[in-house]
Coordinates of C-alpha atoms and ligand atoms in Angstrom, one line a residue:
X35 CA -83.1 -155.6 -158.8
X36 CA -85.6 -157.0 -161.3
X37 CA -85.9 -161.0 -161.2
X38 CA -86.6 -162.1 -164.8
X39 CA -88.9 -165.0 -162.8
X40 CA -91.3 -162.1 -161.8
X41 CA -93.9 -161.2 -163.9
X42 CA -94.0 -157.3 -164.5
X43 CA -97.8 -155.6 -163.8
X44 CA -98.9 -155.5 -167.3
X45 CA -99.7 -152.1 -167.5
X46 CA -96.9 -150.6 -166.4
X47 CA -93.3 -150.3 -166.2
X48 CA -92.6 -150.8 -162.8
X49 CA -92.1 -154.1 -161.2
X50 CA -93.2 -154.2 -157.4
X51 CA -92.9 -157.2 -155.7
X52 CA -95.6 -159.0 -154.0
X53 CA -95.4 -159.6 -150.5
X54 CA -98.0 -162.0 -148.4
X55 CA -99.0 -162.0 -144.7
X56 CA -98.4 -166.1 -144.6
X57 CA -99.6 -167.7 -141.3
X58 CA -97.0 -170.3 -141.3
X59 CA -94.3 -168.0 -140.2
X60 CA -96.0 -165.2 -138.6
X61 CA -94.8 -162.6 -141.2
X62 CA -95.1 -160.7 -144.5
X63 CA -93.2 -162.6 -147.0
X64 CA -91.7 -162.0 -151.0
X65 CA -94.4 -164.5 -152.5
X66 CA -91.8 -166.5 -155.1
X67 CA -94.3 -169.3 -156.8
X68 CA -92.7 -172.9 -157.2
X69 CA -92.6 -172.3 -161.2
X70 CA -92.4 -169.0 -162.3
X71 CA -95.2 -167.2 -163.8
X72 CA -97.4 -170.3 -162.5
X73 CA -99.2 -170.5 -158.9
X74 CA -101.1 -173.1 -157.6
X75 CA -103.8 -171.8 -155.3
X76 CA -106.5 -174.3 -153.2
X77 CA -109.2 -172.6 -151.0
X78 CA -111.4 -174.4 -148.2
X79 CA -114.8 -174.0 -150.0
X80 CA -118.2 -174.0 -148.4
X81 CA -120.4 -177.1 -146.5
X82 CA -123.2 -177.0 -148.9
X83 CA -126.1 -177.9 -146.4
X84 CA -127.5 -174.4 -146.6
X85 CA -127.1 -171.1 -148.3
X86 CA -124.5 -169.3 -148.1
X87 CA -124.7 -166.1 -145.5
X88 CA -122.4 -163.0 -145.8
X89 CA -119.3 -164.7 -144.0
X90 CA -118.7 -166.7 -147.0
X91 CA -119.3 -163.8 -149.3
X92 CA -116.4 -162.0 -146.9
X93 CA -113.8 -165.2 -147.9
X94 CA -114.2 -165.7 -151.1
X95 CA -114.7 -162.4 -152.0
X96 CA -111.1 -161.8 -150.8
X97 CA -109.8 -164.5 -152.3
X98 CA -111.6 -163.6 -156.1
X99 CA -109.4 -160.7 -155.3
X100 CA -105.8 -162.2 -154.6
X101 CA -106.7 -164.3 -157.9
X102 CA -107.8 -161.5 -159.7
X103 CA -104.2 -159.4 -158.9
X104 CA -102.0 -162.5 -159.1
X105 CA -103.8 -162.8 -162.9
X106 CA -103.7 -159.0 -163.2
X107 CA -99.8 -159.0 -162.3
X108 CA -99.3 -161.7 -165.3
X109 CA -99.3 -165.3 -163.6
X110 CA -101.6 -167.9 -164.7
X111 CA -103.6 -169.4 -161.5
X112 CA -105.1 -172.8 -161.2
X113 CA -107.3 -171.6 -158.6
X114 CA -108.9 -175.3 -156.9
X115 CA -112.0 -174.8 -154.5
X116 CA -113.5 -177.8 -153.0
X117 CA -117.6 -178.4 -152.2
X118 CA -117.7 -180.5 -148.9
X119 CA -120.5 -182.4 -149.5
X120 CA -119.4 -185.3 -147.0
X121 CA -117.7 -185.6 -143.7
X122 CA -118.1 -181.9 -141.8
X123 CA -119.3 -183.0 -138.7
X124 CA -121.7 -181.0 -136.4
X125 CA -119.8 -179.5 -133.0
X126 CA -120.6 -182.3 -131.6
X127 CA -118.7 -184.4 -133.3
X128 CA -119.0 -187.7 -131.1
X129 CA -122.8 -188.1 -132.3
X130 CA -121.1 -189.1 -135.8
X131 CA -123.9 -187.3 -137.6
X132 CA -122.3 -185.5 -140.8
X133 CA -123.8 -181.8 -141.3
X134 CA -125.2 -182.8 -145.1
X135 CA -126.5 -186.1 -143.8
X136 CA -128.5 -184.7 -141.1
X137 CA -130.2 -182.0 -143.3
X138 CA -131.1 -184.4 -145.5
X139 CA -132.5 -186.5 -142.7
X140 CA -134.5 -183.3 -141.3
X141 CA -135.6 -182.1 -145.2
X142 CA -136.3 -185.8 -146.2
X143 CA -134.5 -185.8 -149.3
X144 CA -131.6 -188.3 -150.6
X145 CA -128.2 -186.2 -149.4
X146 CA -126.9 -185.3 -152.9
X147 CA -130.3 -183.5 -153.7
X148 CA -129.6 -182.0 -150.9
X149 CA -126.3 -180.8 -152.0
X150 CA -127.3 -180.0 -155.5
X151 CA -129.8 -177.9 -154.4
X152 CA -127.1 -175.8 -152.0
X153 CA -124.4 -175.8 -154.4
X154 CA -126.1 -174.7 -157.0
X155 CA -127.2 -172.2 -154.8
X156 CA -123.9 -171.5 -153.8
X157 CA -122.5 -170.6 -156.9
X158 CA -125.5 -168.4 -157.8
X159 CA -124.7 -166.1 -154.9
X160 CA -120.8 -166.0 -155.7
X161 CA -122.0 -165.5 -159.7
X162 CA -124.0 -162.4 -158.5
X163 CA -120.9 -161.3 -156.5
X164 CA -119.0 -161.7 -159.6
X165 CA -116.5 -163.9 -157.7
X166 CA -114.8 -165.8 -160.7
X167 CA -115.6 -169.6 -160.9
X168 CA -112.7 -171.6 -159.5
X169 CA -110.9 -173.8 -162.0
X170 CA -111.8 -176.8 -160.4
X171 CA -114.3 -176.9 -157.8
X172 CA -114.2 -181.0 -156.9
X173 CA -116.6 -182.6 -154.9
X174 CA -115.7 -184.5 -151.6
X175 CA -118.4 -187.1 -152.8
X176 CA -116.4 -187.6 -155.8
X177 CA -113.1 -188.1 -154.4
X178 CA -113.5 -190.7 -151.7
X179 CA -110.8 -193.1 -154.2
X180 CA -108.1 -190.3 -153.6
X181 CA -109.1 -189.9 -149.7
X182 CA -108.9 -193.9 -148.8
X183 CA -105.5 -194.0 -150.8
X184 CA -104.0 -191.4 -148.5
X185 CA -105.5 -193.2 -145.3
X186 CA -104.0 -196.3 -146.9
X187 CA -100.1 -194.3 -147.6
X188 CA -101.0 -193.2 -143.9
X189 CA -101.2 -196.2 -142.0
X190 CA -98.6 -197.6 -144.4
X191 CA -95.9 -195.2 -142.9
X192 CA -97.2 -195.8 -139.6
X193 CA -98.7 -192.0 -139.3
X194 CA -102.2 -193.5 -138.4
X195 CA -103.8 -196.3 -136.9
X196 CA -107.3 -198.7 -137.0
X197 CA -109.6 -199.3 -134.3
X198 CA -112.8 -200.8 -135.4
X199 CA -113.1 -199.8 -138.6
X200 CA -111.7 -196.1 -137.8
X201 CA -108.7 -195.0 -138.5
X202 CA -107.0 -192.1 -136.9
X203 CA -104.1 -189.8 -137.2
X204 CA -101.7 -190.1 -134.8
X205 CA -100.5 -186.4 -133.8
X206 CA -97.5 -187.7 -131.6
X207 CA -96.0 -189.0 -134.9
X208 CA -95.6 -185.3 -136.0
X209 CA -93.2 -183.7 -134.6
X210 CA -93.9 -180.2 -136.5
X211 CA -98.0 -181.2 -135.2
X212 CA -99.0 -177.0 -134.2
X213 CA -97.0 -175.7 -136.5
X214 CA -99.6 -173.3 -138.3
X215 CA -101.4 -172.4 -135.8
X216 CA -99.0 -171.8 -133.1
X217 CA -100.5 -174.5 -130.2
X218 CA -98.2 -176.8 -128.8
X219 CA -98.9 -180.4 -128.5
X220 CA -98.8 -180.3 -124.5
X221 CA -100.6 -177.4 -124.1
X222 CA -103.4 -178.9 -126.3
X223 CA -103.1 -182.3 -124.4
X224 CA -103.2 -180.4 -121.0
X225 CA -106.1 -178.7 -121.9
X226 CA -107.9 -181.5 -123.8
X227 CA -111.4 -182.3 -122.6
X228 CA -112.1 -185.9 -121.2
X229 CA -112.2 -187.7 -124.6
X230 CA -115.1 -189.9 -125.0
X231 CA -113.9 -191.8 -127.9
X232 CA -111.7 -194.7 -125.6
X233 CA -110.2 -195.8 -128.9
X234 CA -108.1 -192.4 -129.2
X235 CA -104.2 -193.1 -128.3
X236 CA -104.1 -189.3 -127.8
X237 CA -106.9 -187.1 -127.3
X238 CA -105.5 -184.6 -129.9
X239 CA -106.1 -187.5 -132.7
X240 CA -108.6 -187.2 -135.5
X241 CA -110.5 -189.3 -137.5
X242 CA -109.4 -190.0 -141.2
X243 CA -111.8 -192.6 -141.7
X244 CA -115.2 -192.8 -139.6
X245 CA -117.1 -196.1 -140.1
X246 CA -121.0 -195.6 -140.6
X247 CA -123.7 -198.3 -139.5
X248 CA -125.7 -200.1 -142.1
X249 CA -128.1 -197.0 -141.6
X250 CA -125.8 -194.0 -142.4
X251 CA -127.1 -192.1 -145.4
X252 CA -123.7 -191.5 -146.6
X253 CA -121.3 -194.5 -147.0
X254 CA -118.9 -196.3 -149.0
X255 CA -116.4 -199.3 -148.9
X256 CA -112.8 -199.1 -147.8
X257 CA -110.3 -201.9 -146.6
X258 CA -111.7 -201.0 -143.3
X259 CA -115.5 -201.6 -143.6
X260 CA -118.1 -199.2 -145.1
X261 CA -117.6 -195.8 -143.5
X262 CA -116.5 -192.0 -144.7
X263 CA -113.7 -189.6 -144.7
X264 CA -113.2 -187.4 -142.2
X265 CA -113.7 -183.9 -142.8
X266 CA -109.9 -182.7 -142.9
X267 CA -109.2 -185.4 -145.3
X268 CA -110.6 -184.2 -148.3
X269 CA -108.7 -180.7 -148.8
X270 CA -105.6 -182.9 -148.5
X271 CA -107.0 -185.8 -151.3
X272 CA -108.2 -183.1 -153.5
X273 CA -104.9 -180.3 -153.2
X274 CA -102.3 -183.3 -154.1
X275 CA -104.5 -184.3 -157.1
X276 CA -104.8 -180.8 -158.7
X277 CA -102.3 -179.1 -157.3
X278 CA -99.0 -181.4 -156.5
X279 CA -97.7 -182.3 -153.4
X280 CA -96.5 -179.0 -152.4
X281 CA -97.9 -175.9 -154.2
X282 CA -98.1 -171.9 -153.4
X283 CA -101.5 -170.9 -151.7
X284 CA -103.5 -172.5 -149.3
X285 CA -106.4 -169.9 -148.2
X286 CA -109.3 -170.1 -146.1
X287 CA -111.1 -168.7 -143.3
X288 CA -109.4 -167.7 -139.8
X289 CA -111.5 -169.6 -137.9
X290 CA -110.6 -173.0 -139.8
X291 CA -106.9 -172.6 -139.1
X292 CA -107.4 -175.2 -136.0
X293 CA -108.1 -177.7 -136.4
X294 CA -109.4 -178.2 -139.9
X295 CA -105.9 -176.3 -142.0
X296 CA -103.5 -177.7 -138.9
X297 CA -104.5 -181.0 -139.5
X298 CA -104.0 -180.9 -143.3
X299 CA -100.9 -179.6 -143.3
X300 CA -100.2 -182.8 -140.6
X301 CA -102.1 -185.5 -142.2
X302 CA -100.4 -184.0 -146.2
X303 CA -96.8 -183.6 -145.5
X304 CA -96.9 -187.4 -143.1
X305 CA -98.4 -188.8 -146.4
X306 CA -96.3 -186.7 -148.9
X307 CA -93.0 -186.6 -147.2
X308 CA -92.7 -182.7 -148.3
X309 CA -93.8 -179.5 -147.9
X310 CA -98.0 -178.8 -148.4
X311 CA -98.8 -175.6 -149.1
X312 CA -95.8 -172.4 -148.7
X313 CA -97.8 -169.2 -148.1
X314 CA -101.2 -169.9 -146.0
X315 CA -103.3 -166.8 -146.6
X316 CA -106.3 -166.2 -143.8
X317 CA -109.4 -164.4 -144.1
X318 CA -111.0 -162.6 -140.6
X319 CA -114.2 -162.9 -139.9
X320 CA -117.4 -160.7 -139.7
X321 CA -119.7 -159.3 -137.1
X322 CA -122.8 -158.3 -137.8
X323 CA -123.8 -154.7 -135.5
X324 CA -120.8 -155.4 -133.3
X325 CA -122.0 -159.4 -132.6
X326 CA -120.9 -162.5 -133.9
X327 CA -122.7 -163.7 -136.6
X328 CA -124.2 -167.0 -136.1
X329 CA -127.3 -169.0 -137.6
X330 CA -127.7 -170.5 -133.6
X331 CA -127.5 -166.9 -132.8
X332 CA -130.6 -165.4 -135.4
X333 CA -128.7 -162.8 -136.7
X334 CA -126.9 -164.6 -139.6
X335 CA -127.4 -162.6 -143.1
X336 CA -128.1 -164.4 -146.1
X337 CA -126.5 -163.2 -149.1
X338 CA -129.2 -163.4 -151.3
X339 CA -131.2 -161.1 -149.1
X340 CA -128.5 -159.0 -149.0
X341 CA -128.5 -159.0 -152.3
X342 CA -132.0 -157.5 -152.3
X343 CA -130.8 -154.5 -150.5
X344 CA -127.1 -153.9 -151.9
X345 CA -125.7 -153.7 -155.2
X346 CA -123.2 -156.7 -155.9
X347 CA -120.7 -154.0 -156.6
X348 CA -121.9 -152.1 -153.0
X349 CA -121.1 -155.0 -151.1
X350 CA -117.6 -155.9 -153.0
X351 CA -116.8 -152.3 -152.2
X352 CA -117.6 -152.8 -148.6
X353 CA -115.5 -156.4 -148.4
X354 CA -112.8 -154.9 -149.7
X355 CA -112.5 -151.4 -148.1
X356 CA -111.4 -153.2 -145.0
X357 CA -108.1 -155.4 -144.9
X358 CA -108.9 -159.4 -145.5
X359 CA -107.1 -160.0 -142.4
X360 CA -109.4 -157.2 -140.0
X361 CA -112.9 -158.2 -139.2
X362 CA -115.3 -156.3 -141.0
X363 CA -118.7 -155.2 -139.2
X364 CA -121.7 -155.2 -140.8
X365 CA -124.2 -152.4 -140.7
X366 CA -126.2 -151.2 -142.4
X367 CA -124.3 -147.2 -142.8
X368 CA -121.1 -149.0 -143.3
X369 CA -123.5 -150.7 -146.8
X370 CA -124.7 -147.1 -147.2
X371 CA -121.1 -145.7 -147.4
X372 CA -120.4 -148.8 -149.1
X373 CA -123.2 -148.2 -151.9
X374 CA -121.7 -144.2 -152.6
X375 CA -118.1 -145.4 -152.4
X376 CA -119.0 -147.6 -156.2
X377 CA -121.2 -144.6 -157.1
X378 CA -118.3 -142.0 -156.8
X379 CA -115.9 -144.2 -158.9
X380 CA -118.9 -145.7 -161.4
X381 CA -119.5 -141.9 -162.0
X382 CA -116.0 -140.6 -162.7
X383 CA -115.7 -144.0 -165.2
X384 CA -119.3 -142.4 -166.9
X385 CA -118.0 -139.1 -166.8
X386 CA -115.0 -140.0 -168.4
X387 CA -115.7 -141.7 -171.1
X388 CA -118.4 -139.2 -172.1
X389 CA -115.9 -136.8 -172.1
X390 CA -113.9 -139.4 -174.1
X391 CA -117.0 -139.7 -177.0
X392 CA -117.3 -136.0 -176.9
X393 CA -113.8 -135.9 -178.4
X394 CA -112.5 -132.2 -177.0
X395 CA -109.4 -132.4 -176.4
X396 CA -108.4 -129.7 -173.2
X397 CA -105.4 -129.1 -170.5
X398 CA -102.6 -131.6 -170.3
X399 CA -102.2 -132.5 -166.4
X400 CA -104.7 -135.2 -165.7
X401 CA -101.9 -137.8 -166.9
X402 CA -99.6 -137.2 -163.8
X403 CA -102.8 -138.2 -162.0
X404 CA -103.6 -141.1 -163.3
X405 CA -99.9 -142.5 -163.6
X406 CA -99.8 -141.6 -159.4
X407 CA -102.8 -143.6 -159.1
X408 CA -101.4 -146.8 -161.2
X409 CA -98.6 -146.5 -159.2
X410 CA -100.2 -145.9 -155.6
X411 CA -102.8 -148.8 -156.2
X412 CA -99.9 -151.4 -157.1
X413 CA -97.7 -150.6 -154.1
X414 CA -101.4 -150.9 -151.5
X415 CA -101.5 -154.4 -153.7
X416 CA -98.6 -155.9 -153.8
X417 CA -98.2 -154.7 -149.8
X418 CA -100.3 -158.3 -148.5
X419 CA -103.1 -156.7 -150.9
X420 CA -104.4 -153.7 -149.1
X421 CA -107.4 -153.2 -150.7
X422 CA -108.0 -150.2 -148.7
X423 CA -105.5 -148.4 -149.7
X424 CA -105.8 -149.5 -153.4
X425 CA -109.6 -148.0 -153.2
X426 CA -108.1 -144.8 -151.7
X427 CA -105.7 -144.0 -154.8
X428 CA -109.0 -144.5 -157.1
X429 CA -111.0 -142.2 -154.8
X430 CA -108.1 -139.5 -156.1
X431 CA -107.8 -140.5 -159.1
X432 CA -111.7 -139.9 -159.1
X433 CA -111.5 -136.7 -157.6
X434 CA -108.6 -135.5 -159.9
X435 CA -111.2 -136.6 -163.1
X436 CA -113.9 -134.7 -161.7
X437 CA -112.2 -131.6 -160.9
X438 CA -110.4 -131.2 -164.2
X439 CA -114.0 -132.0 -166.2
X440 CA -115.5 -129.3 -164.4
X441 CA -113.0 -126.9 -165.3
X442 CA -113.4 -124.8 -168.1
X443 CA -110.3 -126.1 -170.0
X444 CA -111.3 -129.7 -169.7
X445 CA -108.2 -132.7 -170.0
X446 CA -106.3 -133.7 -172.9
X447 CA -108.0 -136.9 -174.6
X448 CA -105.3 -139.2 -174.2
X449 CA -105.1 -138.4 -170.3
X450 CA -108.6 -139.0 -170.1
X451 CA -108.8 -142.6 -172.2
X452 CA -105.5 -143.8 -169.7
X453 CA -108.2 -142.7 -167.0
X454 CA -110.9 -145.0 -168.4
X455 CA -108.6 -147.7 -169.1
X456 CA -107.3 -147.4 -165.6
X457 CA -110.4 -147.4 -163.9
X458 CA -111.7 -150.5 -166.4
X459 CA -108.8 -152.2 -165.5
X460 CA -108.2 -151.3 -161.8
X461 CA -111.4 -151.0 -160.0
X462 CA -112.9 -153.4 -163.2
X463 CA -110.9 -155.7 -163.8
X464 CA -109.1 -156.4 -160.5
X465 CA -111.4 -155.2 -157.8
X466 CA -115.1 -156.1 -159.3
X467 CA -116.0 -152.4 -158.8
X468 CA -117.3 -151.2 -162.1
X469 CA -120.8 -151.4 -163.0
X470 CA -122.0 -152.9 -167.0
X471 CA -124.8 -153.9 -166.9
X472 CA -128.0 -151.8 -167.6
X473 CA -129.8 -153.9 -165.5
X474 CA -127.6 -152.9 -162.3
X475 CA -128.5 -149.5 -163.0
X476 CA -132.1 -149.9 -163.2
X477 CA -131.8 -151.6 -159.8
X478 CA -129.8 -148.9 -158.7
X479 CA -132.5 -146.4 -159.9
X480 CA -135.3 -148.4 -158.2
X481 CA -133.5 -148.4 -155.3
X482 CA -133.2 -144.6 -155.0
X483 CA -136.7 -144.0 -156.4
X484 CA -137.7 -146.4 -153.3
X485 CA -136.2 -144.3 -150.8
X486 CA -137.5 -140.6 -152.0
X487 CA -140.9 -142.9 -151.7
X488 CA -140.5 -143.9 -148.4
X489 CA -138.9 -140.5 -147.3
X490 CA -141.8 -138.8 -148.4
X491 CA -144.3 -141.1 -146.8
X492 CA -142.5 -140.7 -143.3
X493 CA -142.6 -136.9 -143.6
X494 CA -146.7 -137.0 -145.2
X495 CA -147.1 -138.8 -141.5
X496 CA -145.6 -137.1 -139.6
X497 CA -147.6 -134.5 -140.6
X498 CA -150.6 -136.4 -140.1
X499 CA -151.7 -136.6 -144.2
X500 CA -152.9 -140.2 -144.0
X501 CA -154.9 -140.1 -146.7
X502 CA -151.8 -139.3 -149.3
X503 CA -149.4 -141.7 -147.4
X504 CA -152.2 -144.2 -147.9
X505 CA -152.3 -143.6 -151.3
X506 CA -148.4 -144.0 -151.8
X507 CA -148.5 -147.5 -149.8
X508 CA -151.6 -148.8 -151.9
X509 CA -149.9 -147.2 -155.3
X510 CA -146.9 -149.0 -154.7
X511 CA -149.0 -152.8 -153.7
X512 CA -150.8 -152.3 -156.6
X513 CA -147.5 -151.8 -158.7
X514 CA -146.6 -155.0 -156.8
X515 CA -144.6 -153.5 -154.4
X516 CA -145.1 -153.7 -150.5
X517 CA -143.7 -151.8 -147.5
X518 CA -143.5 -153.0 -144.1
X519 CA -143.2 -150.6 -141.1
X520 CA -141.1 -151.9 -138.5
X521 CA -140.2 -149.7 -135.4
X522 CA -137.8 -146.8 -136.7
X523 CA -137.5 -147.7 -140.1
X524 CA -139.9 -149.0 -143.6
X525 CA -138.4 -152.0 -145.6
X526 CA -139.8 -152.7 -148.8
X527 CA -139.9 -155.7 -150.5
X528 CA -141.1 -157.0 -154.3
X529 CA -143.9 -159.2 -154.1
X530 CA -143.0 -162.6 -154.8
Ligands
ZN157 ZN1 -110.1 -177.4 -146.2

């Protein structure tokens, strides 16, 4: 049965419905927004004290994508993405020293320089991803009104309470407290570490409000001295001011779920008296080579060196040929694979529409195709948004373009320009997949040029031609370009 409050894809005639893996319940679930034909989406967004390292391409290039198919599939999205620019305390979070305020510290710089600098850089990286701008992307720094009223409305219903200028949430006052992530009060009591903060009730409390000596780079007033939010605080502050009390998606990495999302949804519905968010959506992590990626660890991946290796289109593809729930790993044959994944579709797209201009028209029997592939790639979607599968019925859909172009009777035009429009819309529009820009292709180009190059180097080498390989490696400086032999393998880089 069709529900006239669910919007029908816009390109076709069937009406699937969307179902969602949501972590509050443990299960795949119809997703029914509050309003119809309206969602209201928030998304933990990115500690700008650095840049931003393949992990966070791997979130919020999964979440472009749900926004991309809920927009595709007819809602309109108010998609809200916060900048923590305050408050995300180091692991050891007893020192008091806020992430932002000690790089500032360390870089000598005032702490909203700082955070210009790594926000802008921030949304330079998701810009080359082509991960859509949120539609508000607040700052935690500009919000600190909306944070102390909530600590206020907090202590007001008896949910928190002040000791020395900090204020804390009290978890034995929530009786739902776990409910998200699935630990138990007791458990997390029994297993609590001495606390070293004697003005806890409970060692499972947090800080709403952290006071900050005269010295603290990052302060401001509140009724209970000069201090700052704590880090939980200001998804809470920001959600209810853009989104409502309660609204539909709440997203964010799988490692924030505890405490940071737990004590959200704690610290929101104790202030709100309702429902916070109603489908919690949870992107896995990434390992780079089988390890945990880690800055601590030296193995972290930047994204805009990634970028200097992998197309933005290469490294979508590789995102999203792997669930958003699985961990992807990250190497660099998996990129490779990656890389001739977008080439295979790009180039059935290009053959396509060539065939399109041409204007032949040939055998009927490519429209069956492309109507199986519509279909296929909607159900993988609207199934908690398997982007595997949905790649897999373009990879046919691909294949059946292809093979009926290199037959001698060709495909009728109209079969062909659903195919274009299919691919522009599918693996365009809703994925990121399709490549525009000339530009991209010159890179592309470059890139392959680059490894013939290098190829033929290895091989003049190994057969002991020195004098020619020289010649390639001096060629190439004086063109600006310079290779680096490491063991095993030769990187080259633009000089800078
Ligand atoms: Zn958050």
């Amino acid at each position: 049965m069709r529900r006239a409050a669910r919007p029908l894809h816009p390109d076709s005639e069937f009406a699937l419905s969307l179902r969602v893996f949501n972590t509050l319940t443990r299960a795949k679930e119809e997703f029914v927004p509050l309003t119809p034909g309206y969602v209201g989406m928030y998304c933990c967004g990115p500690t700008v004290y650095d840049h931003a390292h393949i992990g966070h391409a791997k979130l919020y290039v999964a979440m472009d994508m749900v926004v991309r198919y809920l927009r595709h599939t007819g809602y309109r999205v108010r998609y809200v993405m916060n900048i923590t620019d305050v408050g995300h305390l180091t692991d050891d979070a007893d020192s008091g020293e806020d992430k932002v305020a000690r790089r500032a510290a360390a870089e000598r710089v005032d702490p909203m320089e700082l955070v210009e600098t790594y926000t802008r850089s921030f949304f330079e990286d998701m810009d080359a991803l082509k991960v859509q701008r949120p539609n508000i992307a607040p700052r935690a720094s500009a919000h600190i009104p909306e944070q102390i009223e909530m600590v206020r409305q907090l202590l007001e219903k008896g949910f928190a309470y002040e000791v020395d200028g900090a204020v804390y949430f009290d978890v034995t006052r929530a009786p739902e407290y776990g409910k998200l992530s699935g630990r138990r009060l007791e458990d997390l009591e029994a297993g609590a570490r001495v606390d070293v903060d004697p003005n806890k009730r409970n060692p499972s409390d947090f800080l709403l409000w952290r006071p900050a000596a005269p010295g603290h780079i990052l302060r401001w007033p509140s009724p209970w001295g000069w201090g700052y939010p704590g880090w939980h605080l200001e998804c809470s502050a920001m959600a209810r001011r853009y989104l409502g009390e309660t609204f539909d998606i709440h997203g964010g990495g799988l490692e924030n779920i505890f405490p940071h999302n737990e004590d959200e949804v704690a610290q929101s519905e104790a202030a709100n008296g309702c429902a916070f968010a109603r489908y919690w959506i949870h992107v896995n992590s990434l390992t780079v080579g089988g390890q945990k990626m880690g800055k601590s660890l030296g193995n972290a991946i930047y994204i805009k060196d990634a970028l200097k290796r992998w197309t933005p289109e290469g490294i979508r593809f590789f995102i999203l040929s792997t669930h958003y729930r699985s961990v992807l790993d990250v190497t660099d044959d998996a990129l490779a694979a990656a890389e001739a994944g977008v080439r295979r579709l790009n180039t059935a797209l290009r053959l396509a529409e060539e065939a399109v201009a041409a204007g032949k028209d040939g055998q009927a029997g490519l429209g069956e195709a492309v109507e199986e592939a519509r279909q296929r790639f909607h159900e993988a979607m609207d199934d908690d948004f398997n982007t595997a599968s949905a790649i897999a019925a373009l990879f046919d859909l691909a294949r059946d373009v292809n093979s009926a172009l290199a037959s001698g009777t060709g495909a009728r035009l109209e079969d062909l320009k659903e195919a274009v429009a299919t691919f522009r819309t599918l693996a365009g529009d809703v994925l990121g997949l399709v490549r525009d820009d000339s530009a991209e292709a010159d890179q592309e180009l470059t890139r392959h040029l680059m490894e013939i190059l290098i190829s033929l180097r290895s091989t003049l080498r190994a057969r002991k031609e020195f004098a020619l390989a020289d010649e390639i490696r001096d060629r190439l400086a004086a063109a600006g370009i310079e290779l680096e032999d490491r063991p095993g393998e030769t990187v080259w880089r633009r000089r800078t």
